PDB file of C-alpha atoms in Angstrom:
ATOM      1  CA  MET A  16       0.000   0.000   0.000  1.00  0.00           C
ATOM      2  CA  GLY A  17       1.324   3.424  -0.950  1.00  0.00           C
ATOM      3  CA  ALA A  18       2.026   6.159   1.575  1.00  0.00           C
ATOM      4  CA  ARG A  19      -0.860   8.411   0.530  1.00  0.00           C
ATOM      5  CA  LYS A  20      -3.289   5.529   0.502  1.00  0.00           C
ATOM      6  CA  ARG A  21      -2.178   4.457   3.986  1.00  0.00           C
ATOM      7  CA  LEU A  22      -2.518   8.016   5.344  1.00  0.00           C
ATOM      8  CA  ARG A  23      -6.022   8.323   3.866  1.00  0.00           C
ATOM      9  CA  ALA A  24      -6.988   4.918   5.306  1.00  0.00           C
ATOM     10  CA  ASN A  25      -5.785   6.004   8.759  1.00  0.00           C
ATOM     11  CA  GLN A  26      -7.745   9.270   8.490  1.00  0.00           C
ATOM     12  CA  ASN A  27     -10.891   7.356   7.567  1.00  0.00           C
ATOM     13  CA  LYS A  28     -10.337   4.978  10.473  1.00  0.00           C
ATOM     14  CA  GLU A  29      -9.997   7.879  12.939  1.00  0.00           C
ATOM     15  CA  ALA A  30     -13.113   9.599  11.566  1.00  0.00           C
ATOM     16  CA  LYS A  31     -15.058   6.359  11.911  1.00  0.00           C
ATOM     17  CA  LYS A  32     -14.128   6.116  15.603  1.00  0.00           C
ATOM     18  CA  GLU A  33     -15.858   9.439  16.299  1.00  0.00           C
ATOM     19  CA  LYS A  34     -19.135   8.496  14.591  1.00  0.00           C
ATOM     20  CA  ALA A  35     -21.881   6.474  16.238  1.00  0.00           C
ATOM     21  CA  PHE A  36     -23.396   4.130  13.692  1.00  0.00           C
ATOM     22  CA  ALA A  37     -24.962   0.705  13.221  1.00  0.00           C
ATOM     23  CA  ILE A  38     -25.124  -1.533  10.158  1.00  0.00           C
ATOM     24  CA  LEU A  39     -27.661  -4.215   9.313  1.00  0.00           C
ATOM     25  CA  ARG A  40     -26.393  -6.578   6.632  1.00  0.00           C
ATOM     26  CA  ASP A  41     -28.277  -9.060   4.440  1.00  0.00           C
ATOM     27  CA  CYS A  42     -31.759  -8.112   5.574  1.00  0.00           C
ATOM     28  CA  PRO A  43     -34.219 -10.245   3.553  1.00  0.00           C
ATOM     29  CA  THR A  44     -36.425  -7.339   2.438  1.00  0.00           C
ATOM     30  CA  SER A  45     -36.309  -5.599  -0.916  1.00  0.00           C
ATOM     31  CA  PRO A  46     -34.307  -2.351  -0.854  1.00  0.00           C
ATOM     32  CA  GLN A  47     -37.277  -0.406  -2.239  1.00  0.00           C
ATOM     33  CA  LYS A  48     -39.492  -1.391   0.702  1.00  0.00           C
ATOM     34  CA  MET A  49     -36.730  -0.596   3.180  1.00  0.00           C
ATOM     35  CA  ARG A  50     -36.085   2.835   1.622  1.00  0.00           C
ATOM     36  CA  LEU A  51     -39.721   3.794   2.209  1.00  0.00           C
ATOM     37  CA  VAL A  52     -39.151   3.332   5.952  1.00  0.00           C
ATOM     38  CA  ALA A  53     -35.684   4.928   5.885  1.00  0.00           C
ATOM     39  CA  ASP A  54     -37.070   8.078   4.263  1.00  0.00           C
ATOM     40  CA  LEU A  55     -39.533   8.458   7.153  1.00  0.00           C
ATOM     41  CA  ILE A  56     -36.850   8.920   9.803  1.00  0.00           C
ATOM     42  CA  ARG A  57     -34.011  10.668   7.946  1.00  0.00           C
ATOM     43  CA  GLY A  58     -33.067  13.878   9.816  1.00  0.00           C
ATOM     44  CA  VAL A  59     -35.565  13.277  12.649  1.00  0.00           C
ATOM     45  CA  ASP A  60     -34.824  13.306  16.390  1.00  0.00           C
ATOM     46  CA  VAL A  61     -34.089   9.842  17.768  1.00  0.00           C
ATOM     47  CA  GLN A  62     -37.038   9.714  20.178  1.00  0.00           C
ATOM     48  CA  LYS A  63     -39.498  10.832  17.527  1.00  0.00           C
ATOM     49  CA  ALA A  64     -38.026   8.332  15.054  1.00  0.00           C
ATOM     50  CA  LEU A  65     -38.482   5.485  17.539  1.00  0.00           C
ATOM     51  CA  ASP A  66     -42.120   6.486  18.035  1.00  0.00           C
ATOM     52  CA  MET A  67     -42.705   6.654  14.284  1.00  0.00           C
ATOM     53  CA  LEU A  68     -41.162   3.240  13.733  1.00  0.00           C
ATOM     54  CA  LYS A  69     -43.082   1.663  16.602  1.00  0.00           C
ATOM     55  CA  PHE A  70     -46.445   2.620  15.109  1.00  0.00           C
ATOM     56  CA  CYS A  71     -45.536   2.074  11.452  1.00  0.00           C
ATOM     57  CA  PRO A  72     -47.384  -0.993  10.103  1.00  0.00           C
ATOM     58  CA  LYS A  73     -44.578  -2.050   7.746  1.00  0.00           C
ATOM     59  CA  GLU A  74     -42.491  -5.112   8.570  1.00  0.00           C
ATOM     60  CA  ALA A  75     -39.294  -3.282   7.600  1.00  0.00           C
ATOM     61  CA  ALA A  76     -39.973  -0.743  10.376  1.00  0.00           C
ATOM     62  CA  ARG A  77     -39.382  -3.409  13.042  1.00  0.00           C
ATOM     63  CA  ARG A  78     -35.915  -4.128  11.689  1.00  0.00           C
ATOM     64  CA  VAL A  79     -35.002  -0.432  11.399  1.00  0.00           C
ATOM     65  CA  GLU A  80     -36.268   0.199  14.937  1.00  0.00           C
ATOM     66  CA  LYS A  81     -33.988  -2.514  16.291  1.00  0.00           C
ATOM     67  CA  LEU A  82     -31.081  -1.098  14.269  1.00  0.00           C
ATOM     68  CA  LEU A  83     -31.748   2.412  15.599  1.00  0.00           C
ATOM     69  CA  LEU A  84     -31.697   1.107  19.175  1.00  0.00           C
ATOM     70  CA  SER A  85     -28.355  -0.521  18.414  1.00  0.00           C
ATOM     71  CA  ALA A  86     -26.963   2.767  17.058  1.00  0.00           C
ATOM     72  CA  ILE A  87     -28.127   4.553  20.232  1.00  0.00           C
ATOM     73  CA  ALA A  88     -26.387   1.930  22.363  1.00  0.00           C
ATOM     74  CA  ASN A  89     -23.202   2.406  20.319  1.00  0.00           C
ATOM     75  CA  TRP A  90     -23.404   6.177  20.902  1.00  0.00           C
ATOM     76  CA  GLU A  91     -23.841   5.669  24.649  1.00  0.00           C
ATOM     77  CA  GLN A  92     -20.816   3.374  24.733  1.00  0.00           C
ATOM     78  CA  LYS A  93     -18.611   5.949  22.978  1.00  0.00           C
ATOM     79  CA  ASN A  94     -19.866   8.879  25.075  1.00  0.00           C
ATOM     80  CA  GLU A  95     -19.792   7.539  28.610  1.00  0.00           C
ATOM     81  CA  GLY A  96     -21.466   9.773  31.140  1.00  0.00           C
ATOM     82  CA  LYS A  97     -23.580  11.677  28.618  1.00  0.00           C
ATOM     83  CA  ARG A  98     -27.339  11.280  28.390  1.00  0.00           C
ATOM     84  CA  VAL A  99     -29.190  10.815  25.123  1.00  0.00           C
ATOM     85  CA  ASP A 100     -31.763  13.487  26.046  1.00  0.00           C
ATOM     86  CA  GLU A 101     -29.146  16.177  26.679  1.00  0.00           C
ATOM     87  CA  ALA A 102     -27.208  15.434  23.489  1.00  0.00           C
ATOM     88  CA  SER A 103     -30.360  15.779  21.355  1.00  0.00           C
ATOM     89  CA  LEU A 104     -29.429  12.983  18.976  1.00  0.00           C
ATOM     90  CA  PHE A 105     -30.897  12.795  15.494  1.00  0.00           C
ATOM     91  CA  VAL A 106     -30.605  10.465  12.506  1.00  0.00           C
ATOM     92  CA  GLN A 107     -27.863  12.196  10.564  1.00  0.00           C
ATOM     93  CA  GLU A 108     -27.619   9.618   7.769  1.00  0.00           C
ATOM     94  CA  ILE A 109     -29.547   6.523   6.846  1.00  0.00           C
ATOM     95  CA  PHE A 110     -29.040   4.732   3.584  1.00  0.00           C
ATOM     96  CA  VAL A 111     -30.071   1.423   2.071  1.00  0.00           C
ATOM     97  CA  ASP A 112     -27.885  -0.505  -0.359  1.00  0.00           C
ATOM     98  CA  GLY A 113     -28.799  -3.582  -2.339  1.00  0.00           C
ATOM     99  CA  ALA A 114     -27.280  -6.868  -1.221  1.00  0.00           C
ATOM    100  CA  GLY A 115     -27.142 -10.341  -2.717  1.00  0.00           C
ATOM    101  CA  MET A 116     -30.106 -11.798  -4.527  1.00  0.00           C
ATOM    102  CA  LEU A 117     -31.470 -15.326  -4.265  1.00  0.00           C
ATOM    103  CA  LYS A 118     -32.609 -16.530  -7.672  1.00  0.00           C
ATOM    104  CA  ARG A 119     -35.403 -19.096  -7.754  1.00  0.00           C
ATOM    105  CA  LEU A 120     -37.524 -20.646 -10.500  1.00  0.00           C
ATOM    106  CA  ARG A 121     -41.307 -20.769 -10.510  1.00  0.00           C
ATOM    107  CA  PRO A 122     -43.203 -23.047 -12.887  1.00  0.00           C
ATOM    108  CA  ALA A 123     -45.130 -21.263 -15.635  1.00  0.00           C
ATOM    109  CA  PRO A 124     -47.690 -22.514 -18.177  1.00  0.00           C
ATOM    110  CA  GLN A 125     -46.699 -24.672 -21.163  1.00  0.00           C
ATOM    111  CA  GLY A 126     -43.510 -26.040 -19.606  1.00  0.00           C
ATOM    112  CA  ARG A 127     -41.863 -22.674 -19.129  1.00  0.00           C
ATOM    113  CA  ALA A 128     -40.289 -21.234 -15.992  1.00  0.00           C
ATOM    114  CA  HIS A 129     -40.187 -17.706 -14.602  1.00  0.00           C
ATOM    115  CA  ARG A 130     -37.298 -16.437 -12.511  1.00  0.00           C
ATOM    116  CA  ILE A 131     -38.096 -15.115  -9.030  1.00  0.00           C
ATOM    117  CA  ARG A 132     -35.552 -12.713  -7.523  1.00  0.00           C
ATOM    118  CA  LYS A 133     -35.592 -12.608  -3.735  1.00  0.00           C
ATOM    119  CA  ARG A 134     -33.846  -9.369  -2.904  1.00  0.00           C
ATOM    120  CA  SER A 135     -32.023  -8.357   0.261  1.00  0.00           C
ATOM    121  CA  ASN A 136     -30.350  -5.162   1.472  1.00  0.00           C
ATOM    122  CA  HIS A 137     -27.846  -3.498   3.776  1.00  0.00           C
ATOM    123  CA  VAL A 138     -28.967  -0.607   6.021  1.00  0.00           C
ATOM    124  CA  THR A 139     -26.612   1.892   7.685  1.00  0.00           C
ATOM    125  CA  ILE A 140     -27.655   4.449  10.311  1.00  0.00           C
ATOM    126  CA  VAL A 141     -25.340   7.262  11.452  1.00  0.00           C
ATOM    127  CA  LEU A 142     -26.368   9.342  14.472  1.00  0.00           C
ATOM    128  CA  GLY A 143     -25.417  12.960  15.010  1.00  0.00           C
ATOM    129  CA  SER A 144     -25.699  15.277  17.991  1.00  0.00           C
ATOM    130  CA  LYS A 145     -27.268  18.694  17.495  1.00  0.00           C
ATOM    131  CA  THR A 146     -25.141  20.144  20.286  1.00  0.00           C
ATOM    132  CA  ALA A 147     -21.957  18.967  18.561  1.00  0.00           C
ATOM    133  CA  VAL A 148     -23.128  20.411  15.236  1.00  0.00           C
ATOM    134  CA  GLU A 149     -23.868  23.783  16.900  1.00  0.00           C
ATOM    135  CA  ASN A 150     -20.400  23.857  18.486  1.00  0.00           C
ATOM    136  CA  ILE A 151     -18.745  23.290  15.099  1.00  0.00           C
ATOM    137  CA  THR A 152     -20.769  26.009  13.364  1.00  0.00           C
ATOM    138  CA  LYS A 153     -19.983  28.594  16.087  1.00  0.00           C
ATOM    139  CA  GLU A 154     -16.234  28.160  15.672  1.00  0.00           C
TER     140      GLU A 154
END
């Protein structure tokens, strides 16, 4: 690995240590259905997002709710002694990427077969603190 590439990799590693995030990999839901739920909570306060997900009838909302709780726990572990209420956490980033696809065959009329694609996705949630964002903008 070259020197510049190594320096950039170390910078990315240090930046990642400061962020509180959680990743859900290979979730057996289509990315389109998951993005509908992700768009609901993008940029919303954490407590309000949890309430929205709890009462959302979609099955994908249950998985995102569990992932959001995991991201909150990761934030608490990094920031020992701080309370979630005082930090005013919000969902800074949430994005859904496509994952592997299971390909299956379904019988069709006249001896044919249709391909069924069972999609899956990866979800990433990054939390941000409004107090930290305000401190950066003041400087």
